[in-house]
Amino acid sequence: MWSLTSGLLFVLLNGLMRELSLQLAPFETQFLRYLAGICVMAPLVLRGGWRAFIPKTIGGQFTRGAVHTAGLCLWFIAIPHISLADTTAIGFTTPIFIMVGAVLVFKEPMRWERWTAALVGFGGVLIVVGPQLTGSSGYYALVMLASSPVFAASFLITKGLTRYERAEVIVVWQAITVTACSLPFALLDWKWPSAGQWLLFVCCGILGSSGHYCLTRSFSIADISATQSVKFLDLVWATLLGWLAFGDLPGFWTLVGGSVICASTVWIARREARGRAPG
């Protein structure tokens, strides 16, 4: 449920970020989104006392922030040159990289159910976006693909940090480190936001911080590989958002692929719950 909720929040966030990135430079949008996250979380830090948010290893926090910023930069370089369908298909390779990394780094047991759910979910994504793929993205498609293992590395570092850091600490320091790492890129093409844009960035800060908190909580209580099949539900949330907010009716293949994704997610959730049930 933590992972499912994070996916819904990130879809809402991406909708706002897409609108803002059409109005401001992409790197500036990236920087202000995380700066807004710091502002949103500041009352939480002040109420709990800043000493409670001192990380046990600041090097780990900055490493994670730098890696995540690198993934964001690759993503923003490619996004103007790639269709939304191609972006969606390439982005859903990240869970596969995460599952491979979980085996290599954390020695997590890769039961056949997890691989099956991930592959079936990815198949559902291809059912939706496959008919729309242009194959003409060329160089920028490779740049977008390169961001997937980088994001996977960022999430694997987060999983490692959950072993000795609280979720709140990780989320706060992610906002701080990504903001610091993104600032030089934002200054390259800076345009001062309007009052309305600042309000949208505050909403982005709330959604992003909440989404990363839910995601980090899911990593702290379950194997990271067990949470990845739920990632494919993001396509369902995005379809529903497009329908409700923009009147984009889902097509036949979207409904078929969404059904496959939902089925694989429900199935693995039941298998994981059964495996955790006391014997």
mmCIF file of C-alpha atoms in Angstrom:
data_model
loop_
_atom_site.group_PDB
_atom_site.id
_atom_site.type_symbol
_atom_site.label_atom_id
_atom_site.label_comp_id
_atom_site.label_asym_id
_atom_site.label_seq_id
_atom_site.Cartn_x
_atom_site.Cartn_y
_atom_site.Cartn_z
ATOM 1 C CA MET A 1 0.000 0.000 0.000
ATOM 2 C CA TRP A 2 2.896 2.392 0.684
ATOM 3 C CA SER A 3 4.303 1.694 -2.789
ATOM 4 C CA LEU A 4 0.876 1.978 -4.440
ATOM 5 C CA THR A 5 0.196 5.332 -2.757
ATOM 6 C CA SER A 6 3.590 6.685 -3.775
ATOM 7 C CA GLY A 7 2.850 5.839 -7.409
ATOM 8 C CA LEU A 8 -0.448 7.742 -7.319
ATOM 9 C CA LEU A 9 1.218 10.782 -5.744
ATOM 10 C CA PHE A 10 4.038 10.750 -8.309
ATOM 11 C CA VAL A 11 1.565 10.632 -11.203
ATOM 12 C CA LEU A 12 -0.161 13.740 -9.832
ATOM 13 C CA LEU A 13 3.263 15.342 -9.361
ATOM 14 C CA ASN A 14 4.335 14.549 -12.914
ATOM 15 C CA GLY A 15 1.157 16.133 -14.256
ATOM 16 C CA LEU A 16 2.019 19.411 -12.518
ATOM 17 C CA MET A 17 5.701 19.144 -13.433
ATOM 18 C CA ARG A 18 4.815 18.642 -17.092
ATOM 19 C CA GLU A 19 2.753 21.832 -17.068
ATOM 20 C CA LEU A 20 5.497 23.819 -15.318
ATOM 21 C CA SER A 21 8.244 22.499 -17.599
ATOM 22 C CA LEU A 22 6.331 23.929 -20.563
ATOM 23 C CA GLN A 23 6.458 27.371 -18.924
ATOM 24 C CA LEU A 24 9.968 27.360 -17.423
ATOM 25 C CA ALA A 25 13.323 25.797 -18.285
ATOM 26 C CA PRO A 26 13.415 22.084 -17.365
ATOM 27 C CA PHE A 27 16.417 22.333 -15.020
ATOM 28 C CA GLU A 28 14.891 25.337 -13.261
ATOM 29 C CA THR A 29 11.687 23.341 -12.817
ATOM 30 C CA GLN A 30 13.714 20.482 -11.339
ATOM 31 C CA PHE A 31 15.502 22.806 -8.903
ATOM 32 C CA LEU A 32 12.367 24.669 -7.756
ATOM 33 C CA ARG A 33 10.424 21.444 -7.260
ATOM 34 C CA TYR A 34 12.972 20.222 -4.689
ATOM 35 C CA LEU A 35 13.411 23.684 -3.173
ATOM 36 C CA ALA A 36 9.642 23.720 -2.589
ATOM 37 C CA GLY A 37 10.021 20.326 -0.940
ATOM 38 C CA ILE A 38 12.476 21.832 1.566
ATOM 39 C CA CYS A 39 10.036 24.653 2.340
ATOM 40 C CA VAL A 40 7.141 22.237 2.795
ATOM 41 C CA MET A 41 9.127 20.016 5.165
ATOM 42 C CA ALA A 42 10.680 22.893 7.141
ATOM 43 C CA PRO A 43 7.806 23.010 9.704
ATOM 44 C CA LEU A 44 8.218 19.261 10.277
ATOM 45 C CA VAL A 45 11.936 19.692 10.890
ATOM 46 C CA LEU A 46 11.414 22.668 13.217
ATOM 47 C CA ARG A 47 8.740 20.841 15.202
ATOM 48 C CA GLY A 48 10.864 17.714 15.627
ATOM 49 C CA GLY A 49 14.068 19.663 16.253
ATOM 50 C CA TRP A 50 16.850 19.900 13.704
ATOM 51 C CA ARG A 51 19.051 17.521 15.698
ATOM 52 C CA ALA A 52 16.552 14.732 15.026
ATOM 53 C CA PHE A 53 17.232 15.133 11.305
ATOM 54 C CA ILE A 54 21.021 14.916 11.453
ATOM 55 C CA PRO A 55 21.865 11.840 9.340
ATOM 56 C CA LYS A 56 24.113 9.093 10.638
ATOM 57 C CA THR A 57 26.133 9.329 7.434
ATOM 58 C CA ILE A 58 25.936 12.580 5.507
ATOM 59 C CA GLY A 59 28.136 11.109 2.780
ATOM 60 C CA GLY A 60 25.473 8.529 1.979
ATOM 61 C CA GLN A 61 22.826 11.229 1.728
ATOM 62 C CA PHE A 62 24.871 13.334 -0.692
ATOM 63 C CA THR A 63 25.800 10.271 -2.736
ATOM 64 C CA ARG A 64 22.130 9.432 -3.136
ATOM 65 C CA GLY A 65 21.314 13.070 -3.995
ATOM 66 C CA ALA A 66 24.064 13.275 -6.614
ATOM 67 C CA VAL A 67 23.021 10.004 -8.255
ATOM 68 C CA HIS A 68 19.356 11.024 -8.322
ATOM 69 C CA THR A 69 20.271 14.419 -9.810
ATOM 70 C CA ALA A 70 22.287 12.687 -12.531
ATOM 71 C CA GLY A 71 19.232 10.604 -13.436
ATOM 72 C CA LEU A 72 17.038 13.711 -13.510
ATOM 73 C CA CYS A 73 19.477 15.543 -15.776
ATOM 74 C CA LEU A 74 19.556 12.674 -18.280
ATOM 75 C CA TRP A 75 15.763 12.506 -18.195
ATOM 76 C CA PHE A 76 15.370 16.234 -18.825
ATOM 77 C CA ILE A 77 17.918 16.212 -21.658
ATOM 78 C CA ALA A 78 15.968 13.542 -23.511
ATOM 79 C CA ILE A 79 12.345 14.428 -22.775
ATOM 80 C CA PRO A 80 11.962 17.258 -25.346
ATOM 81 C CA HIS A 81 13.047 14.908 -28.140
ATOM 82 C CA ILE A 82 11.086 11.737 -27.302
ATOM 83 C CA SER A 83 7.393 11.012 -27.597
ATOM 84 C CA LEU A 84 5.379 10.359 -24.479
ATOM 85 C CA ALA A 85 4.821 6.753 -25.523
ATOM 86 C CA ASP A 86 8.552 6.126 -25.885
ATOM 87 C CA THR A 87 9.207 7.854 -22.562
ATOM 88 C CA THR A 88 6.653 5.668 -20.797
ATOM 89 C CA ALA A 89 8.017 2.448 -22.267
ATOM 90 C CA ILE A 90 11.643 3.284 -21.463
ATOM 91 C CA GLY A 91 10.801 4.507 -17.937
ATOM 92 C CA PHE A 92 9.232 1.185 -17.033
ATOM 93 C CA THR A 93 12.597 -0.550 -17.472
ATOM 94 C CA THR A 94 13.686 0.944 -14.123
ATOM 95 C CA PRO A 95 11.940 -1.759 -12.017
ATOM 96 C CA ILE A 96 13.822 -4.435 -13.936
ATOM 97 C CA PHE A 97 17.171 -2.752 -13.146
ATOM 98 C CA ILE A 98 16.096 -2.444 -9.502
ATOM 99 C CA MET A 99 15.242 -6.132 -9.242
ATOM 100 C CA VAL A 100 18.593 -7.146 -10.750
ATOM 101 C CA GLY A 101 20.388 -4.741 -8.414
ATOM 102 C CA ALA A 102 18.490 -6.088 -5.399
ATOM 103 C CA VAL A 103 19.867 -9.547 -6.127
ATOM 104 C CA LEU A 104 23.449 -8.361 -6.703
ATOM 105 C CA VAL A 105 23.668 -5.758 -3.909
ATOM 106 C CA PHE A 106 21.311 -6.921 -1.168
ATOM 107 C CA LYS A 107 21.224 -10.648 -1.994
ATOM 108 C CA GLU A 108 17.431 -10.528 -1.870
ATOM 109 C CA PRO A 109 15.717 -13.837 -2.692
ATOM 110 C CA MET A 110 14.366 -13.518 -6.218
ATOM 111 C CA ARG A 111 11.416 -15.851 -6.081
ATOM 112 C CA TRP A 112 9.831 -16.784 -9.363
ATOM 113 C CA GLU A 113 6.611 -14.980 -8.402
ATOM 114 C CA ARG A 114 8.388 -11.592 -8.296
ATOM 115 C CA TRP A 115 10.010 -12.046 -11.688
ATOM 116 C CA THR A 116 6.743 -13.270 -13.172
ATOM 117 C CA ALA A 117 4.756 -10.303 -11.819
ATOM 118 C CA ALA A 118 7.388 -7.817 -13.035
ATOM 119 C CA LEU A 119 7.586 -9.303 -16.526
ATOM 120 C CA VAL A 120 3.803 -9.598 -16.876
ATOM 121 C CA GLY A 121 3.388 -6.008 -15.667
ATOM 122 C CA PHE A 122 5.996 -4.819 -18.175
ATOM 123 C CA GLY A 123 4.146 -6.780 -20.850
ATOM 124 C CA GLY A 124 0.995 -4.868 -19.934
ATOM 125 C CA VAL A 125 2.872 -1.601 -20.429
ATOM 126 C CA LEU A 126 4.051 -2.714 -23.889
ATOM 127 C CA ILE A 127 0.458 -3.613 -24.819
ATOM 128 C CA VAL A 128 -0.515 -0.005 -24.108
ATOM 129 C CA VAL A 129 2.415 1.877 -25.627
ATOM 130 C CA GLY A 130 3.609 -0.638 -28.226
ATOM 131 C CA PRO A 131 1.215 0.472 -30.997
ATOM 132 C CA GLN A 132 2.374 4.074 -30.509
ATOM 133 C CA LEU A 133 6.139 3.576 -30.479
ATOM 134 C CA THR A 134 7.779 5.468 -33.302
ATOM 135 C CA GLY A 135 11.302 4.053 -33.092
ATOM 136 C CA SER A 136 12.645 7.357 -34.420
ATOM 137 C CA SER A 137 14.063 8.757 -31.168
ATOM 138 C CA GLY A 138 17.589 7.615 -31.940
ATOM 139 C CA TYR A 139 20.305 9.092 -29.746
ATOM 140 C CA TYR A 140 17.900 10.640 -27.230
ATOM 141 C CA ALA A 141 16.162 7.306 -26.651
ATOM 142 C CA LEU A 142 19.537 5.948 -25.528
ATOM 143 C CA VAL A 143 19.983 8.949 -23.213
ATOM 144 C CA MET A 144 16.540 8.305 -21.716
ATOM 145 C CA LEU A 145 17.364 4.620 -21.332
ATOM 146 C CA ALA A 146 20.595 5.566 -19.553
ATOM 147 C CA SER A 147 18.545 7.359 -16.889
ATOM 148 C CA SER A 148 16.748 4.143 -15.903
ATOM 149 C CA PRO A 149 19.738 2.330 -14.313
ATOM 150 C CA VAL A 150 20.790 5.629 -12.694
ATOM 151 C CA PHE A 151 17.373 6.012 -11.061
ATOM 152 C CA ALA A 152 17.524 2.331 -10.099
ATOM 153 C CA ALA A 153 20.883 2.965 -8.395
ATOM 154 C CA SER A 154 19.348 5.914 -6.525
ATOM 155 C CA PHE A 155 16.506 3.767 -5.205
ATOM 156 C CA LEU A 156 18.904 0.975 -4.237
ATOM 157 C CA ILE A 157 20.956 3.500 -2.255
ATOM 158 C CA THR A 158 17.710 4.582 -0.579
ATOM 159 C CA LYS A 159 17.011 0.977 0.369
ATOM 160 C CA GLY A 160 20.475 0.773 1.908
ATOM 161 C CA LEU A 161 19.923 3.998 3.854
ATOM 162 C CA THR A 162 16.667 2.677 5.355
ATOM 163 C CA ARG A 163 18.701 0.170 7.342
ATOM 164 C CA TYR A 164 19.923 2.881 9.717
ATOM 165 C CA GLU A 165 18.059 6.092 8.806
ATOM 166 C CA ARG A 166 14.404 7.024 9.384
ATOM 167 C CA ALA A 167 12.255 7.644 6.314
ATOM 168 C CA GLU A 168 11.744 11.295 7.319
ATOM 169 C CA VAL A 169 15.493 11.905 7.460
ATOM 170 C CA ILE A 170 16.070 10.372 4.027
ATOM 171 C CA VAL A 171 13.300 12.415 2.402
ATOM 172 C CA VAL A 172 14.471 15.700 3.967
ATOM 173 C CA TRP A 173 18.056 15.156 2.901
ATOM 174 C CA GLN A 174 17.040 14.092 -0.580
ATOM 175 C CA ALA A 175 15.354 17.474 -1.005
ATOM 176 C CA ILE A 176 18.423 19.273 0.351
ATOM 177 C CA THR A 177 20.992 17.385 -1.725
ATOM 178 C CA VAL A 178 19.076 17.396 -5.025
ATOM 179 C CA THR A 179 18.359 21.111 -4.611
ATOM 180 C CA ALA A 180 22.057 21.810 -4.058
ATOM 181 C CA CYS A 181 23.142 19.631 -6.983
ATOM 182 C CA SER A 182 20.495 21.080 -9.334
ATOM 183 C CA LEU A 183 21.210 24.755 -8.644
ATOM 184 C CA PRO A 184 24.124 25.150 -11.124
ATOM 185 C CA PHE A 185 22.008 23.711 -13.952
ATOM 186 C CA ALA A 186 19.014 25.908 -13.033
ATOM 187 C CA LEU A 187 21.103 29.083 -13.226
ATOM 188 C CA LEU A 188 22.013 28.395 -16.856
ATOM 189 C CA ASP A 189 18.556 29.505 -18.067
ATOM 190 C CA TRP A 190 16.792 31.209 -15.152
ATOM 191 C CA LYS A 191 13.399 32.902 -15.416
ATOM 192 C CA TRP A 192 11.695 34.227 -12.276
ATOM 193 C CA PRO A 193 8.411 32.325 -11.667
ATOM 194 C CA SER A 194 5.065 34.099 -11.338
ATOM 195 C CA ALA A 195 2.906 33.933 -8.193
ATOM 196 C CA GLY A 196 0.739 31.239 -9.746
ATOM 197 C CA GLN A 197 3.780 29.157 -10.657
ATOM 198 C CA TRP A 198 5.121 29.462 -7.101
ATOM 199 C CA LEU A 199 1.794 28.092 -5.838
ATOM 200 C CA LEU A 200 2.070 25.134 -8.197
ATOM 201 C CA PHE A 201 5.616 24.488 -6.981
ATOM 202 C CA VAL A 202 4.333 24.383 -3.396
ATOM 203 C CA CYS A 203 1.821 21.740 -4.510
ATOM 204 C CA CYS A 204 4.707 19.871 -6.185
ATOM 205 C CA GLY A 205 6.678 20.054 -2.951
ATOM 206 C CA ILE A 206 3.802 18.511 -0.997
ATOM 207 C CA LEU A 207 3.156 15.764 -3.541
ATOM 208 C CA GLY A 208 6.844 14.966 -4.082
ATOM 209 C CA SER A 209 7.768 14.856 -0.406
ATOM 210 C CA SER A 210 4.725 12.726 0.420
ATOM 211 C CA GLY A 211 5.443 10.407 -2.497
ATOM 212 C CA HIS A 212 9.087 9.887 -1.540
ATOM 213 C CA TYR A 213 8.090 9.317 2.092
ATOM 214 C CA CYS A 214 5.631 6.575 1.071
ATOM 215 C CA LEU A 215 8.209 5.042 -1.268
ATOM 216 C CA THR A 216 10.901 5.069 1.425
ATOM 217 C CA ARG A 217 8.500 3.484 3.925
ATOM 218 C CA SER A 218 7.796 0.696 1.440
ATOM 219 C CA PHE A 219 11.555 0.091 1.063
ATOM 220 C CA SER A 220 12.003 -0.017 4.842
ATOM 221 C CA ILE A 221 9.400 -2.732 5.485
ATOM 222 C CA ALA A 222 9.723 -4.977 2.414
ATOM 223 C CA ASP A 223 12.286 -6.297 -0.029
ATOM 224 C CA ILE A 224 12.748 -3.656 -2.724
ATOM 225 C CA SER A 225 12.247 -6.319 -5.394
ATOM 226 C CA ALA A 226 8.825 -7.167 -3.927
ATOM 227 C CA THR A 227 7.586 -3.591 -4.465
ATOM 228 C CA GLN A 228 8.496 -3.224 -8.122
ATOM 229 C CA SER A 229 5.498 -4.876 -9.776
ATOM 230 C CA VAL A 230 3.290 -2.198 -8.162
ATOM 231 C CA LYS A 231 5.260 0.405 -10.132
ATOM 232 C CA PHE A 232 3.437 -0.629 -13.290
ATOM 233 C CA LEU A 233 0.163 0.630 -11.786
ATOM 234 C CA ASP A 234 1.477 4.149 -12.458
ATOM 235 C CA LEU A 235 0.289 3.711 -16.040
ATOM 236 C CA VAL A 236 -3.237 3.078 -14.743
ATOM 237 C CA TRP A 237 -3.125 6.201 -12.552
ATOM 238 C CA ALA A 238 -1.798 8.269 -15.467
ATOM 239 C CA THR A 239 -4.609 7.037 -17.710
ATOM 240 C CA LEU A 240 -7.250 7.884 -15.094
ATOM 241 C CA LEU A 241 -5.723 11.328 -14.546
ATOM 242 C CA GLY A 242 -5.730 12.020 -18.273
ATOM 243 C CA TRP A 243 -9.380 11.007 -18.470
ATOM 244 C CA LEU A 244 -10.538 13.004 -15.427
ATOM 245 C CA ALA A 245 -8.407 16.126 -15.942
ATOM 246 C CA PHE A 246 -8.105 16.363 -19.724
ATOM 247 C CA GLY A 247 -10.966 14.239 -21.062
ATOM 248 C CA ASP A 248 -8.603 11.774 -22.748
ATOM 249 C CA LEU A 249 -10.660 8.584 -23.082
ATOM 250 C CA PRO A 250 -8.596 5.379 -22.763
ATOM 251 C CA GLY A 251 -8.412 3.305 -25.912
ATOM 252 C CA PHE A 252 -8.979 -0.420 -26.307
ATOM 253 C CA TRP A 253 -5.319 -1.394 -25.852
ATOM 254 C CA THR A 254 -5.041 0.880 -22.819
ATOM 255 C CA LEU A 255 -7.915 -0.997 -21.180
ATOM 256 C CA VAL A 256 -6.412 -4.378 -22.086
ATOM 257 C CA GLY A 257 -2.929 -3.436 -20.862
ATOM 258 C CA GLY A 258 -4.316 -1.842 -17.706
ATOM 259 C CA SER A 259 -6.214 -5.031 -16.910
ATOM 260 C CA VAL A 260 -3.035 -7.094 -17.318
ATOM 261 C CA ILE A 261 -1.105 -4.690 -15.046
ATOM 262 C CA CYS A 262 -3.807 -4.739 -12.363
ATOM 263 C CA ALA A 263 -4.028 -8.537 -12.482
ATOM 264 C CA SER A 264 -0.271 -9.001 -12.054
ATOM 265 C CA THR A 265 -0.161 -6.499 -9.185
ATOM 266 C CA VAL A 266 -3.079 -8.049 -7.300
ATOM 267 C CA TRP A 267 -1.602 -11.515 -7.794
ATOM 268 C CA ILE A 268 1.867 -10.657 -6.437
ATOM 269 C CA ALA A 269 0.356 -8.686 -3.553
ATOM 270 C CA ARG A 270 -1.633 -11.748 -2.506
ATOM 271 C CA ARG A 271 1.427 -13.998 -2.851
ATOM 272 C CA GLU A 272 3.592 -11.651 -0.780
ATOM 273 C CA ALA A 273 0.895 -11.288 1.898
ATOM 274 C CA ARG A 274 0.536 -15.062 2.083
ATOM 275 C CA GLY A 275 4.301 -15.423 2.430
ATOM 276 C CA ARG A 276 4.339 -12.945 5.340
ATOM 277 C CA ALA A 277 1.361 -14.480 7.138
ATOM 278 C CA PRO A 278 2.330 -16.233 10.395
ATOM 279 C CA GLY A 279 2.426 -19.981 10.014
#
